[in-house]
């Protein structure tokens, strides 16, 4: 599928609507699952559908920014962000006066650049994690599945899943420290 996804992204960048339709058909269940798992019952069915639609609208509008081999990760990231935005909107439901909005300063821009560097480093580290540890990590932190769900789907003991997550996080932290991201 990675080759097929790359082809779809190339076509999407050329603004081929059929490419978007194929991506939606392929990834709507994943995106909906992420939204549902993050929302944990806080959003209505209509809200979830709205967020899922918004993810694909965002993809269409920002097609040129999508790396050909990172389509799935891009969609997961957008789904996560859009879901949290929707949850904030639903929970607060306040109108913001334009005069109250903060303008980004140089400090926040440098923080954004540092965060982007850290994210790139994390993706490199995740790519090196062997299976099934990588799948467990992705299911838990990207797809927001519970340990119990992961254990059932991978036919593992829940304690095994917890242990693998703990060890994987520990290894990732060590690698981040080695690369200069100490915390």
JSON list of N, CA and C in Angstrom, two decimals, residues 44-45 58 80 109 115 130 136 170:
[
{"chain": "A", "resi": 44, "resn": "UNK", "atom": "N", "xyz": [-21.07, 14.40, 19.20]},
{"chain": "A", "resi": 44, "resn": "UNK", "atom": "CA", "xyz": [-22.20, 13.73, 18.57]},
{"chain": "A", "resi": 44, "resn": "UNK", "atom": "C", "xyz": [-21.73, 13.07, 17.27]},
{"chain": "A", "resi": 45, "resn": "UNK", "atom": "N", "xyz": [-22.57, 12.22, 16.73]},
{"chain": "A", "resi": 45, "resn": "UNK", "atom": "CA", "xyz": [-22.26, 11.57, 15.46]},
{"chain": "A", "resi": 45, "resn": "UNK", "atom": "C", "xyz": [-22.04, 12.62, 14.38]},
{"chain": "A", "resi": 58, "resn": "UNK", "atom": "N", "xyz": [-8.93, 19.55, 4.68]},
{"chain": "A", "resi": 58, "resn": "UNK", "atom": "CA", "xyz": [-7.59, 20.04, 5.00]},
{"chain": "A", "resi": 58, "resn": "UNK", "atom": "C", "xyz": [-6.55, 19.37, 4.11]},
{"chain": "A", "resi": 80, "resn": "UNK", "atom": "N", "xyz": [-6.20, 14.12, 14.76]},
{"chain": "A", "resi": 80, "resn": "UNK", "atom": "CA", "xyz": [-5.97, 14.41, 16.18]},
{"chain": "A", "resi": 80, "resn": "UNK", "atom": "C", "xyz": [-6.18, 15.91, 16.45]},
{"chain": "A", "resi": 109, "resn": "UNK", "atom": "N", "xyz": [7.33, 31.47, 17.35]},
{"chain": "A", "resi": 109, "resn": "UNK", "atom": "CA", "xyz": [7.78, 30.92, 16.08]},
{"chain": "A", "resi": 109, "resn": "UNK", "atom": "C", "xyz": [8.99, 30.01, 16.27]},
{"chain": "A", "resi": 115, "resn": "UNK", "atom": "N", "xyz": [9.67, 22.43, 17.86]},
{"chain": "A", "resi": 115, "resn": "UNK", "atom": "CA", "xyz": [8.70, 21.34, 17.91]},
{"chain": "A", "resi": 115, "resn": "UNK", "atom": "C", "xyz": [8.73, 20.54, 16.62]},
{"chain": "A", "resi": 130, "resn": "UNK", "atom": "N", "xyz": [11.26, -2.08, 16.18]},
{"chain": "A", "resi": 130, "resn": "UNK", "atom": "CA", "xyz": [10.82, -3.34, 15.57]},
{"chain": "A", "resi": 130, "resn": "UNK", "atom": "C", "xyz": [9.37, -3.67, 15.91]},
{"chain": "A", "resi": 136, "resn": "UNK", "atom": "N", "xyz": [2.25, -1.49, 18.53]},
{"chain": "A", "resi": 136, "resn": "UNK", "atom": "CA", "xyz": [1.64, -1.21, 19.83]},
{"chain": "A", "resi": 136, "resn": "UNK", "atom": "C", "xyz": [1.74, 0.28, 20.14]},
{"chain": "A", "resi": 170, "resn": "UNK", "atom": "N", "xyz": [10.98, 4.04, 27.05]},
{"chain": "A", "resi": 170, "resn": "UNK", "atom": "CA", "xyz": [12.29, 4.20, 27.70]},
{"chain": "A", "resi": 170, "resn": "UNK", "atom": "C", "xyz": [13.41, 4.26, 26.64]}
]
